[in-house]
Amino acid sequence: MRVIAGAAKGHNLQTIEGLATRPTTDRIKETLFNIIAFDLPECSFLDLFAGSGGIGIEALSRGADEAVFVDAAAECQAVIEANLKHTKLQDRARVMKTDVLTALDKLAAEGKSFDIIFMDPPYESGLYEPVLQAIVEKGLLKQEGYLITERSSQIPLEIPAGMEVLREKAYKTTILSFLGLEETK
């Protein structure tokens, strides 16, 4: 896995061995970042279930002001920190060493909100809906921002009240869903 573009272009990133994580493929990552490229400069980016940190690091490399990485696994946290140091992007990054729902509570208590949120939980975890609901309830997504979720094409996605699907990009076995907040009347 490598950084595709930006300040850290070409840097190889460490990954997690085994089946505990599922890195986003370079093909999907490249398509994703082509779609969101113009929204990255100066944005605040939240990478949930960050794994090796490849998505958030790509966002920082392409001009995001800050990225927050959340992963509960100690091995993932160590790899994210090593990758940030290797790419020299650690000064604009924060690694939260806790589960996602606890991190969302803490970020909300700090008054944080994000322009772009990316989430790629374990497909069979049942965490999609509770995390989306928490993001809406806690006001963690800016009104003009959006959330991207990566999921198996075999798993339907329940959209919580207050969110709407902006677009979807389907691959053979994976779907990227772009969600935004419904406009308040």
mmCIF file of C-alpha atoms in Angstrom:
data_model
loop_
_atom_site.group_PDB
_atom_site.id
_atom_site.type_symbol
_atom_site.label_atom_id
_atom_site.label_comp_id
_atom_site.label_asym_id
_atom_site.label_seq_id
_atom_site.Cartn_x
_atom_site.Cartn_y
_atom_site.Cartn_z
ATOM 1 C CA MET A 1 0.000 0.000 0.000
ATOM 2 C CA ARG A 2 1.299 3.448 -0.887
ATOM 3 C CA VAL A 3 0.351 7.122 -0.832
ATOM 4 C CA ILE A 4 -1.019 7.919 -4.285
ATOM 5 C CA ALA A 5 -0.674 11.713 -4.521
ATOM 6 C CA GLY A 6 0.243 14.894 -2.699
ATOM 7 C CA ALA A 7 3.059 15.802 -0.322
ATOM 8 C CA ALA A 8 3.765 12.181 0.668
ATOM 9 C CA LYS A 9 3.254 10.702 -2.820
ATOM 10 C CA GLY A 10 5.005 7.395 -3.364
ATOM 11 C CA HIS A 11 5.663 6.614 0.305
ATOM 12 C CA ASN A 12 5.013 2.968 1.072
ATOM 13 C CA LEU A 13 2.842 2.391 4.137
ATOM 14 C CA GLN A 14 3.022 -0.425 6.635
ATOM 15 C CA THR A 15 -0.053 -2.633 6.791
ATOM 16 C CA ILE A 16 -1.459 -5.023 9.347
ATOM 17 C CA GLU A 17 -0.715 -8.710 8.774
ATOM 18 C CA GLY A 18 -3.564 -11.210 8.759
ATOM 19 C CA LEU A 19 -7.281 -10.921 8.223
ATOM 20 C CA ALA A 20 -8.105 -8.593 11.128
ATOM 21 C CA THR A 21 -8.065 -5.579 8.807
ATOM 22 C CA ARG A 22 -9.066 -5.164 5.193
ATOM 23 C CA PRO A 23 -7.149 -2.295 3.554
ATOM 24 C CA THR A 24 -9.026 -0.352 0.905
ATOM 25 C CA THR A 25 -7.634 -1.476 -2.448
ATOM 26 C CA ASP A 26 -5.501 0.997 -4.402
ATOM 27 C CA ARG A 27 -8.106 1.000 -7.192
ATOM 28 C CA ILE A 28 -10.962 1.962 -4.849
ATOM 29 C CA LYS A 29 -8.742 4.439 -2.971
ATOM 30 C CA GLU A 30 -7.704 6.138 -6.207
ATOM 31 C CA THR A 31 -11.322 6.453 -7.390
ATOM 32 C CA LEU A 32 -12.411 7.714 -3.964
ATOM 33 C CA PHE A 33 -9.750 10.421 -3.891
ATOM 34 C CA ASN A 34 -10.480 11.472 -7.476
ATOM 35 C CA ILE A 35 -14.086 12.077 -6.359
ATOM 36 C CA ILE A 36 -13.213 14.056 -3.208
ATOM 37 C CA ALA A 37 -9.976 15.750 -4.376
ATOM 38 C CA PHE A 38 -11.377 19.292 -4.534
ATOM 39 C CA ASP A 39 -12.858 19.060 -1.028
ATOM 40 C CA LEU A 40 -9.622 18.007 0.698
ATOM 41 C CA PRO A 41 -7.590 21.241 0.903
ATOM 42 C CA GLU A 42 -8.012 22.761 4.374
ATOM 43 C CA CYS A 43 -10.642 20.206 5.444
ATOM 44 C CA SER A 44 -10.933 18.408 8.756
ATOM 45 C CA PHE A 45 -10.958 14.639 8.155
ATOM 46 C CA LEU A 46 -12.068 11.827 10.461
ATOM 47 C CA ASP A 47 -10.878 8.277 9.687
ATOM 48 C CA LEU A 48 -12.920 5.741 11.686
ATOM 49 C CA PHE A 49 -11.786 2.104 11.986
ATOM 50 C CA ALA A 50 -8.542 3.479 10.557
ATOM 51 C CA GLY A 51 -6.555 0.224 10.322
ATOM 52 C CA SER A 52 -3.153 1.245 8.934
ATOM 53 C CA GLY A 53 -4.283 4.853 8.463
ATOM 54 C CA GLY A 54 -3.975 4.796 4.670
ATOM 55 C CA ILE A 55 -7.150 6.785 3.962
ATOM 56 C CA GLY A 56 -6.495 9.568 6.477
ATOM 57 C CA ILE A 57 -2.824 9.764 5.457
ATOM 58 C CA GLU A 58 -3.871 10.141 1.819
ATOM 59 C CA ALA A 59 -6.210 12.976 2.878
ATOM 60 C CA LEU A 60 -3.377 14.730 4.754
ATOM 61 C CA SER A 61 -1.007 14.222 1.835
ATOM 62 C CA ARG A 62 -3.540 15.914 -0.447
ATOM 63 C CA GLY A 63 -3.983 18.978 1.746
ATOM 64 C CA ALA A 64 -6.360 18.251 4.625
ATOM 65 C CA ASP A 65 -5.602 20.569 7.551
ATOM 66 C CA GLU A 66 -6.060 17.802 10.079
ATOM 67 C CA ALA A 67 -6.972 14.152 10.333
ATOM 68 C CA VAL A 68 -8.163 12.216 13.351
ATOM 69 C CA PHE A 69 -7.566 8.460 13.242
ATOM 70 C CA VAL A 70 -9.631 6.135 15.433
ATOM 71 C CA ASP A 71 -8.853 2.478 16.011
ATOM 72 C CA ALA A 72 -9.200 0.330 19.116
ATOM 73 C CA ALA A 73 -6.514 -2.226 18.177
ATOM 74 C CA ALA A 74 -3.073 -1.537 19.649
ATOM 75 C CA GLU A 75 -1.362 -3.042 16.582
ATOM 76 C CA CYS A 76 -3.276 -0.671 14.292
ATOM 77 C CA GLN A 77 -2.466 2.323 16.488
ATOM 78 C CA ALA A 78 1.262 1.524 16.323
ATOM 79 C CA VAL A 79 1.156 1.126 12.531
ATOM 80 C CA ILE A 80 -0.776 4.402 12.087
ATOM 81 C CA GLU A 81 1.792 6.262 14.215
ATOM 82 C CA ALA A 82 4.692 4.667 12.289
ATOM 83 C CA ASN A 83 3.080 5.567 8.945
ATOM 84 C CA LEU A 84 2.468 9.155 10.067
ATOM 85 C CA LYS A 85 6.090 9.482 11.169
ATOM 86 C CA HIS A 86 7.347 7.891 7.919
ATOM 87 C CA THR A 87 5.298 10.322 5.798
ATOM 88 C CA LYS A 88 6.151 13.278 8.098
ATOM 89 C CA LEU A 89 2.449 14.098 8.520
ATOM 90 C CA GLN A 90 2.180 13.504 12.274
ATOM 91 C CA ASP A 91 2.007 17.234 13.126
ATOM 92 C CA ARG A 92 -1.492 17.463 11.577
ATOM 93 C CA ALA A 93 -2.734 14.139 12.911
ATOM 94 C CA ARG A 94 -4.255 12.757 16.087
ATOM 95 C CA VAL A 95 -4.544 9.053 16.844
ATOM 96 C CA MET A 96 -7.350 8.146 19.240
ATOM 97 C CA LYS A 97 -6.658 4.830 20.921
ATOM 98 C CA THR A 98 -10.171 3.706 21.738
ATOM 99 C CA ASP A 99 -13.273 2.197 20.195
ATOM 100 C CA VAL A 100 -15.172 4.325 17.701
ATOM 101 C CA LEU A 101 -18.291 5.034 19.784
ATOM 102 C CA THR A 102 -16.179 6.202 22.754
ATOM 103 C CA ALA A 103 -14.093 8.372 20.410
ATOM 104 C CA LEU A 104 -17.251 9.953 18.977
ATOM 105 C CA ASP A 105 -18.421 10.813 22.515
ATOM 106 C CA LYS A 106 -15.056 12.405 23.294
ATOM 107 C CA LEU A 107 -14.920 14.370 20.016
ATOM 108 C CA ALA A 108 -18.465 15.652 20.599
ATOM 109 C CA ALA A 109 -17.539 16.720 24.145
ATOM 110 C CA GLU A 110 -14.625 18.677 22.623
ATOM 111 C CA GLY A 111 -17.029 20.427 20.216
ATOM 112 C CA LYS A 112 -15.388 18.908 17.126
ATOM 113 C CA SER A 113 -17.067 18.528 13.745
ATOM 114 C CA PHE A 114 -15.645 17.342 10.448
ATOM 115 C CA ASP A 115 -15.865 18.195 6.757
ATOM 116 C CA ILE A 116 -15.277 14.593 5.661
ATOM 117 C CA ILE A 117 -15.716 11.397 7.659
ATOM 118 C CA PHE A 118 -14.596 8.021 6.303
ATOM 119 C CA MET A 119 -15.694 4.782 7.931
ATOM 120 C CA ASP A 120 -14.876 1.223 6.997
ATOM 121 C CA PRO A 121 -15.902 -0.991 9.930
ATOM 122 C CA PRO A 122 -15.567 -4.761 9.830
ATOM 123 C CA TYR A 123 -18.322 -5.753 7.411
ATOM 124 C CA GLU A 124 -20.163 -8.129 9.751
ATOM 125 C CA SER A 125 -19.734 -5.974 12.884
ATOM 126 C CA GLY A 126 -23.214 -4.444 12.941
ATOM 127 C CA LEU A 127 -21.588 -1.065 13.647
ATOM 128 C CA TYR A 128 -22.693 0.876 10.559
ATOM 129 C CA GLU A 129 -26.040 2.063 11.913
ATOM 130 C CA PRO A 130 -24.988 2.842 15.525
ATOM 131 C CA VAL A 131 -21.975 4.833 14.320
ATOM 132 C CA LEU A 132 -23.995 6.758 11.724
ATOM 133 C CA GLN A 133 -26.671 7.483 14.332
ATOM 134 C CA ALA A 134 -24.060 8.726 16.826
ATOM 135 C CA ILE A 135 -22.498 11.010 14.207
ATOM 136 C CA VAL A 136 -25.882 12.608 13.472
ATOM 137 C CA GLU A 137 -26.955 12.884 17.125
ATOM 138 C CA LYS A 138 -23.628 14.352 18.260
ATOM 139 C CA GLY A 139 -23.327 16.849 15.404
ATOM 140 C CA LEU A 140 -19.926 15.541 14.286
ATOM 141 C CA LEU A 141 -20.526 16.126 10.560
ATOM 142 C CA LYS A 142 -20.587 19.714 9.366
ATOM 143 C CA GLN A 143 -23.787 20.676 7.529
ATOM 144 C CA GLU A 144 -21.925 21.084 4.220
ATOM 145 C CA GLY A 145 -19.738 18.024 4.886
ATOM 146 C CA TYR A 146 -20.234 14.398 3.962
ATOM 147 C CA LEU A 147 -19.516 10.911 5.206
ATOM 148 C CA ILE A 148 -18.186 8.062 3.093
ATOM 149 C CA THR A 149 -18.781 4.494 4.138
ATOM 150 C CA GLU A 150 -17.177 1.454 2.538
ATOM 151 C CA ARG A 151 -19.186 -1.751 2.784
ATOM 152 C CA SER A 152 -19.745 -5.123 1.206
ATOM 153 C CA SER A 153 -22.263 -5.148 -1.627
ATOM 154 C CA GLN A 154 -23.929 -8.010 0.293
ATOM 155 C CA ILE A 155 -24.730 -5.804 3.311
ATOM 156 C CA PRO A 156 -27.630 -3.345 3.070
ATOM 157 C CA LEU A 157 -27.093 0.051 4.677
ATOM 158 C CA GLU A 158 -29.783 1.545 6.883
ATOM 159 C CA ILE A 159 -29.610 5.342 6.656
ATOM 160 C CA PRO A 160 -30.517 7.031 9.949
ATOM 161 C CA ALA A 161 -32.994 9.875 10.189
ATOM 162 C CA GLY A 162 -31.228 13.134 9.446
ATOM 163 C CA MET A 163 -28.971 11.687 6.717
ATOM 164 C CA GLU A 164 -29.433 11.111 3.012
ATOM 165 C CA VAL A 165 -27.514 9.290 0.283
ATOM 166 C CA LEU A 166 -25.727 11.759 -1.989
ATOM 167 C CA ARG A 167 -24.227 9.148 -4.326
ATOM 168 C CA GLU A 168 -22.980 5.591 -4.442
ATOM 169 C CA LYS A 169 -20.126 3.988 -6.337
ATOM 170 C CA ALA A 170 -20.349 0.215 -6.747
ATOM 171 C CA TYR A 171 -17.500 -2.187 -7.449
ATOM 172 C CA LYS A 172 -17.655 -5.973 -7.777
ATOM 173 C CA THR A 173 -17.908 -6.688 -4.050
ATOM 174 C CA THR A 174 -17.693 -3.220 -2.464
ATOM 175 C CA ILE A 175 -19.907 -0.125 -2.345
ATOM 176 C CA LEU A 176 -18.811 3.378 -1.399
ATOM 177 C CA SER A 177 -21.798 5.359 -0.110
ATOM 178 C CA PHE A 178 -21.563 9.140 0.220
ATOM 179 C CA LEU A 179 -23.956 10.457 2.863
ATOM 180 C CA GLY A 180 -24.835 14.001 3.839
ATOM 181 C CA LEU A 181 -27.020 15.623 6.420
ATOM 182 C CA GLU A 182 -30.567 16.369 5.373
ATOM 183 C CA GLU A 183 -31.171 20.086 5.064
ATOM 184 C CA THR A 184 -32.830 21.535 8.112
ATOM 185 C CA LYS A 185 -36.004 23.412 7.337
#
